[in-house]
mmCIF file of C-alpha atoms in Angstrom:
data_model
loop_
_atom_site.group_PDB
_atom_site.id
_atom_site.type_symbol
_atom_site.label_atom_id
_atom_site.label_comp_id
_atom_site.label_asym_id
_atom_site.label_seq_id
_atom_site.Cartn_x
_atom_site.Cartn_y
_atom_site.Cartn_z
ATOM 1 C CA UNK A 1 6.081 16.127 16.933
ATOM 2 C CA UNK A 2 8.527 13.624 18.402
ATOM 3 C CA UNK A 3 8.233 10.124 16.947
ATOM 4 C CA UNK A 4 9.365 7.067 18.927
ATOM 5 C CA UNK A 5 9.905 3.857 17.009
ATOM 6 C CA UNK A 6 10.071 0.447 18.693
ATOM 7 C CA UNK A 7 13.291 -1.570 18.633
ATOM 8 C CA UNK A 8 11.676 -4.030 16.202
ATOM 9 C CA UNK A 9 10.675 -1.242 13.832
ATOM 10 C CA UNK A 10 14.158 0.259 13.848
ATOM 11 C CA UNK A 11 15.771 -3.155 13.363
ATOM 12 C CA UNK A 12 13.527 -3.979 10.417
ATOM 13 C CA UNK A 13 14.067 -0.561 8.868
ATOM 14 C CA UNK A 14 17.826 -1.159 9.001
ATOM 15 C CA UNK A 15 17.364 -4.610 7.477
ATOM 16 C CA UNK A 16 15.280 -3.155 4.644
ATOM 17 C CA UNK A 17 17.992 -0.578 3.989
ATOM 18 C CA UNK A 18 20.838 -3.101 3.875
ATOM 19 C CA UNK A 19 19.222 -5.916 1.936
ATOM 20 C CA UNK A 20 18.824 -5.666 -1.856
ATOM 21 C CA UNK A 21 15.408 -6.123 -3.406
ATOM 22 C CA UNK A 22 14.824 -9.825 -4.106
ATOM 23 C CA UNK A 23 13.545 -10.979 -7.458
ATOM 24 C CA UNK A 24 10.235 -12.739 -6.826
ATOM 25 C CA UNK A 25 8.028 -13.800 -9.703
ATOM 26 C CA UNK A 26 4.336 -13.416 -8.910
ATOM 27 C CA UNK A 27 1.650 -15.861 -9.929
ATOM 28 C CA UNK A 28 -0.179 -13.995 -12.661
ATOM 29 C CA UNK A 29 -3.870 -13.364 -12.130
ATOM 30 C CA UNK A 30 -6.462 -13.181 -14.858
ATOM 31 C CA UNK A 31 -9.548 -11.000 -14.768
ATOM 32 C CA UNK A 32 -11.891 -14.004 -14.399
ATOM 33 C CA UNK A 33 -10.207 -15.545 -11.376
ATOM 34 C CA UNK A 34 -11.689 -14.497 -8.055
ATOM 35 C CA UNK A 35 -10.337 -17.109 -5.629
ATOM 36 C CA UNK A 36 -6.682 -16.962 -4.652
ATOM 37 C CA UNK A 37 -4.810 -20.226 -5.317
ATOM 38 C CA UNK A 38 -2.416 -19.188 -2.531
ATOM 39 C CA UNK A 39 -4.737 -18.220 0.324
ATOM 40 C CA UNK A 40 -8.146 -19.464 -0.842
ATOM 41 C CA UNK A 41 -9.616 -15.968 -0.350
ATOM 42 C CA UNK A 42 -12.542 -14.986 -2.575
ATOM 43 C CA UNK A 43 -12.352 -11.505 -4.120
ATOM 44 C CA UNK A 44 -15.869 -11.391 -5.579
ATOM 45 C CA UNK A 45 -17.181 -9.125 -2.821
ATOM 46 C CA UNK A 46 -14.447 -6.562 -3.495
ATOM 47 C CA UNK A 47 -15.101 -6.741 -7.226
ATOM 48 C CA UNK A 48 -18.807 -6.072 -6.665
ATOM 49 C CA UNK A 49 -18.216 -3.057 -4.419
ATOM 50 C CA UNK A 50 -15.851 -1.613 -7.003
ATOM 51 C CA UNK A 51 -18.250 -2.293 -9.888
ATOM 52 C CA UNK A 52 -20.874 -0.303 -7.958
ATOM 53 C CA UNK A 53 -18.282 2.467 -7.364
ATOM 54 C CA UNK A 54 -18.937 2.011 -3.670
ATOM 55 C CA UNK A 55 -15.449 3.229 -2.876
ATOM 56 C CA UNK A 56 -15.846 3.316 0.897
ATOM 57 C CA UNK A 57 -17.055 -0.273 1.166
ATOM 58 C CA UNK A 58 -14.368 -1.312 -1.310
ATOM 59 C CA UNK A 59 -11.707 0.411 0.785
ATOM 60 C CA UNK A 60 -12.940 -1.298 3.963
ATOM 61 C CA UNK A 61 -13.081 -4.628 2.173
ATOM 62 C CA UNK A 62 -9.532 -4.187 0.882
ATOM 63 C CA UNK A 63 -8.227 -3.711 4.404
ATOM 64 C CA UNK A 64 -10.215 -6.724 5.603
ATOM 65 C CA UNK A 65 -8.827 -8.860 2.784
ATOM 66 C CA UNK A 66 -5.263 -7.769 3.546
ATOM 67 C CA UNK A 67 -5.763 -8.680 7.208
ATOM 68 C CA UNK A 68 -7.197 -12.040 6.189
ATOM 69 C CA UNK A 69 -4.413 -12.728 3.695
ATOM 70 C CA UNK A 70 -1.772 -12.019 6.338
ATOM 71 C CA UNK A 71 -3.534 -13.896 9.128
ATOM 72 C CA UNK A 72 -4.095 -10.697 11.137
ATOM 73 C CA UNK A 73 -7.899 -10.630 11.336
ATOM 74 C CA UNK A 74 -7.993 -11.043 15.116
ATOM 75 C CA UNK A 75 -5.318 -8.404 15.714
ATOM 76 C CA UNK A 76 -6.862 -5.934 13.254
ATOM 77 C CA UNK A 77 -3.537 -4.370 12.250
ATOM 78 C CA UNK A 78 -0.413 -5.228 10.233
ATOM 79 C CA UNK A 79 3.244 -5.435 11.052
ATOM 80 C CA UNK A 80 5.931 -4.824 8.451
ATOM 81 C CA UNK A 81 6.801 -8.514 8.654
ATOM 82 C CA UNK A 82 3.200 -9.352 7.712
ATOM 83 C CA UNK A 83 3.287 -7.097 4.668
ATOM 84 C CA UNK A 84 6.549 -8.660 3.509
ATOM 85 C CA UNK A 85 4.767 -12.023 3.368
ATOM 86 C CA UNK A 86 1.550 -10.825 1.711
ATOM 87 C CA UNK A 87 0.795 -13.282 -1.092
ATOM 88 C CA UNK A 88 1.675 -11.868 -4.498
ATOM 89 C CA UNK A 89 -1.459 -13.246 -6.170
ATOM 90 C CA UNK A 90 -3.694 -11.562 -3.604
ATOM 91 C CA UNK A 91 -1.900 -8.223 -3.770
ATOM 92 C CA UNK A 92 -1.965 -8.296 -7.559
ATOM 93 C CA UNK A 93 -5.682 -9.124 -7.596
ATOM 94 C CA UNK A 94 -6.528 -6.216 -5.292
ATOM 95 C CA UNK A 95 -4.444 -3.872 -7.424
ATOM 96 C CA UNK A 96 -5.968 -5.166 -10.654
ATOM 97 C CA UNK A 97 -9.567 -4.781 -9.428
ATOM 98 C CA UNK A 98 -9.012 -1.214 -8.187
ATOM 99 C CA UNK A 99 -7.244 -0.187 -11.364
ATOM 100 C CA UNK A 100 -9.907 -1.624 -13.675
ATOM 101 C CA UNK A 101 -12.837 -0.160 -11.717
ATOM 102 C CA UNK A 102 -11.369 3.348 -11.506
ATOM 103 C CA UNK A 103 -9.851 3.565 -14.967
ATOM 104 C CA UNK A 104 -6.381 3.601 -13.431
ATOM 105 C CA UNK A 105 -7.135 6.471 -11.040
ATOM 106 C CA UNK A 106 -6.978 4.305 -7.901
ATOM 107 C CA UNK A 107 -4.716 1.325 -7.136
ATOM 108 C CA UNK A 108 -1.545 0.440 -5.277
ATOM 109 C CA UNK A 109 0.462 0.601 -8.505
ATOM 110 C CA UNK A 110 -0.917 4.096 -9.204
ATOM 111 C CA UNK A 111 0.211 5.128 -5.731
ATOM 112 C CA UNK A 112 3.597 3.530 -6.375
ATOM 113 C CA UNK A 113 4.251 5.837 -9.343
ATOM 114 C CA UNK A 114 3.595 8.894 -7.172
ATOM 115 C CA UNK A 115 5.585 7.363 -4.305
ATOM 116 C CA UNK A 116 8.648 7.161 -6.586
ATOM 117 C CA UNK A 117 8.033 10.568 -8.190
ATOM 118 C CA UNK A 118 8.106 12.214 -4.755
ATOM 119 C CA UNK A 119 11.537 10.790 -3.986
ATOM 120 C CA UNK A 120 10.538 7.796 -1.885
ATOM 121 C CA UNK A 121 12.122 4.369 -2.269
ATOM 122 C CA UNK A 122 10.530 0.941 -1.746
ATOM 123 C CA UNK A 123 12.076 -0.839 1.215
ATOM 124 C CA UNK A 124 14.230 2.190 2.076
ATOM 125 C CA UNK A 125 13.582 5.017 4.496
ATOM 126 C CA UNK A 126 14.628 8.344 3.017
ATOM 127 C CA UNK A 127 13.828 11.879 4.159
ATOM 128 C CA UNK A 128 10.489 12.035 5.937
ATOM 129 C CA UNK A 129 9.669 15.149 3.894
ATOM 130 C CA UNK A 130 9.475 12.928 0.807
ATOM 131 C CA UNK A 131 6.793 10.759 2.363
ATOM 132 C CA UNK A 132 4.923 13.843 3.511
ATOM 133 C CA UNK A 133 4.968 15.129 -0.070
ATOM 134 C CA UNK A 134 3.605 11.760 -1.194
ATOM 135 C CA UNK A 135 0.800 12.128 1.358
ATOM 136 C CA UNK A 136 0.078 15.650 0.102
ATOM 137 C CA UNK A 137 -0.074 14.469 -3.527
ATOM 138 C CA UNK A 138 -2.553 11.655 -2.934
ATOM 139 C CA UNK A 139 -4.657 13.550 -0.410
ATOM 140 C CA UNK A 140 -3.699 11.671 2.747
ATOM 141 C CA UNK A 141 -2.431 14.929 4.266
ATOM 142 C CA UNK A 142 -4.242 18.231 4.596
ATOM 143 C CA UNK A 143 -3.096 21.573 5.991
ATOM 144 C CA UNK A 144 0.317 20.162 6.797
ATOM 145 C CA UNK A 145 -0.819 17.101 8.762
ATOM 146 C CA UNK A 146 -2.008 13.557 8.142
ATOM 147 C CA UNK A 147 -5.781 13.298 7.978
ATOM 148 C CA UNK A 148 -7.633 11.067 10.403
ATOM 149 C CA UNK A 149 -8.554 7.862 8.626
ATOM 150 C CA UNK A 150 -11.007 6.777 7.566
ATOM 151 C CA UNK A 151 -13.728 9.362 8.019
ATOM 152 C CA UNK A 152 -11.794 12.108 6.240
ATOM 153 C CA UNK A 153 -10.999 10.189 3.075
ATOM 154 C CA UNK A 154 -12.655 11.244 -0.181
ATOM 155 C CA UNK A 155 -14.706 8.328 -1.447
ATOM 156 C CA UNK A 156 -15.422 9.738 -4.904
ATOM 157 C CA UNK A 157 -13.724 9.791 -8.288
ATOM 158 C CA UNK A 158 -12.986 13.458 -7.609
ATOM 159 C CA UNK A 159 -10.399 12.385 -5.043
ATOM 160 C CA UNK A 160 -6.740 12.952 -5.941
ATOM 161 C CA UNK A 161 -5.130 10.323 -8.139
ATOM 162 C CA UNK A 162 -3.867 7.500 -5.923
ATOM 163 C CA UNK A 163 -6.097 8.468 -2.981
ATOM 164 C CA UNK A 164 -7.500 4.942 -2.711
ATOM 165 C CA UNK A 165 -7.140 2.266 -1.518
ATOM 166 C CA UNK A 166 -6.015 3.529 1.880
ATOM 167 C CA UNK A 167 -5.679 0.512 4.185
ATOM 168 C CA UNK A 168 -3.519 2.027 6.934
ATOM 169 C CA UNK A 169 -4.500 2.214 10.598
ATOM 170 C CA UNK A 170 -6.710 5.141 11.522
ATOM 171 C CA UNK A 171 -4.304 6.772 13.982
ATOM 172 C CA UNK A 172 -0.967 5.664 12.577
ATOM 173 C CA UNK A 173 2.113 7.739 13.403
ATOM 174 C CA UNK A 174 3.686 9.593 10.447
ATOM 175 C CA UNK A 175 1.093 8.247 8.037
ATOM 176 C CA UNK A 176 2.328 4.655 8.367
ATOM 177 C CA UNK A 177 5.609 5.474 6.654
ATOM 178 C CA UNK A 178 7.447 2.266 7.587
ATOM 179 C CA UNK A 179 4.526 0.034 6.661
ATOM 180 C CA UNK A 180 3.834 1.770 3.351
ATOM 181 C CA UNK A 181 7.498 1.634 2.353
ATOM 182 C CA UNK A 182 7.380 -2.112 3.015
ATOM 183 C CA UNK A 183 4.205 -2.460 0.953
ATOM 184 C CA UNK A 184 5.892 -0.571 -1.891
ATOM 185 C CA UNK A 185 8.759 -3.049 -1.752
ATOM 186 C CA UNK A 186 6.271 -5.904 -1.966
ATOM 187 C CA UNK A 187 4.799 -4.381 -5.130
ATOM 188 C CA UNK A 188 8.278 -4.494 -6.653
ATOM 189 C CA UNK A 189 9.187 -8.014 -5.538
ATOM 190 C CA UNK A 190 5.824 -9.323 -6.723
ATOM 191 C CA UNK A 191 6.329 -7.688 -10.163
ATOM 192 C CA UNK A 192 3.032 -5.820 -9.810
ATOM 193 C CA UNK A 193 4.376 -2.454 -10.890
ATOM 194 C CA UNK A 194 5.549 -1.982 -14.458
ATOM 195 C CA UNK A 195 9.033 -2.892 -15.624
ATOM 196 C CA UNK A 196 9.886 0.789 -16.081
ATOM 197 C CA UNK A 197 8.666 1.591 -12.572
ATOM 198 C CA UNK A 198 10.675 -1.281 -11.087
ATOM 199 C CA UNK A 199 13.787 -0.229 -12.953
ATOM 200 C CA UNK A 200 13.338 3.390 -11.853
ATOM 201 C CA UNK A 201 12.989 2.259 -8.246
ATOM 202 C CA UNK A 202 16.007 -0.063 -8.394
ATOM 203 C CA UNK A 203 18.159 2.589 -10.100
ATOM 204 C CA UNK A 204 17.176 5.131 -7.482
ATOM 205 C CA UNK A 205 17.953 2.689 -4.662
ATOM 206 C CA UNK A 206 21.341 1.844 -6.149
ATOM 207 C CA UNK A 207 22.150 5.553 -6.212
ATOM 208 C CA UNK A 208 21.785 5.545 -2.429
ATOM 209 C CA UNK A 209 24.469 2.870 -1.970
#
């Protein structure tokens, strides 16, 4: 399949490749806080869906919260520029709630570990085969192609590790590779992933220089 990227996408991809990862310190969340001091968004609804193990509603709510946090509710989709500005507190809270509710099976930081293990790099586009392998590992691809979101996701704890949350657009080209790579970079700059994971990612990126 031939993939055509817009000029803006190509320009941003080049910028992500050339610019080093910035060191941003996130505002630390605590388990009792449900309202973001940055955006004013309340995360109680997401917490309740997750506590009920209502994974589908929790996944939908996560996407809605990300759209709200980036000011993209009316548009209903993200740009890479939006994801780069996603508030650290909000992203950390979503990750924390998913991780706690699933016993670490689902969360952005769980996905990040697999993203790195499969040869991908936050903020850097590498071989597309690496991202396809990532999709295979977390169950976003089946029979050699990206599944159609969101009806074909597995909303149970039997889903592959890292399968959820899955906030990408339903018919996104190449599994949303550019957007997910940007989100992975945000996890690093917001210090949401572990120190070892960040160091592994930075070391791997430096090896590409």
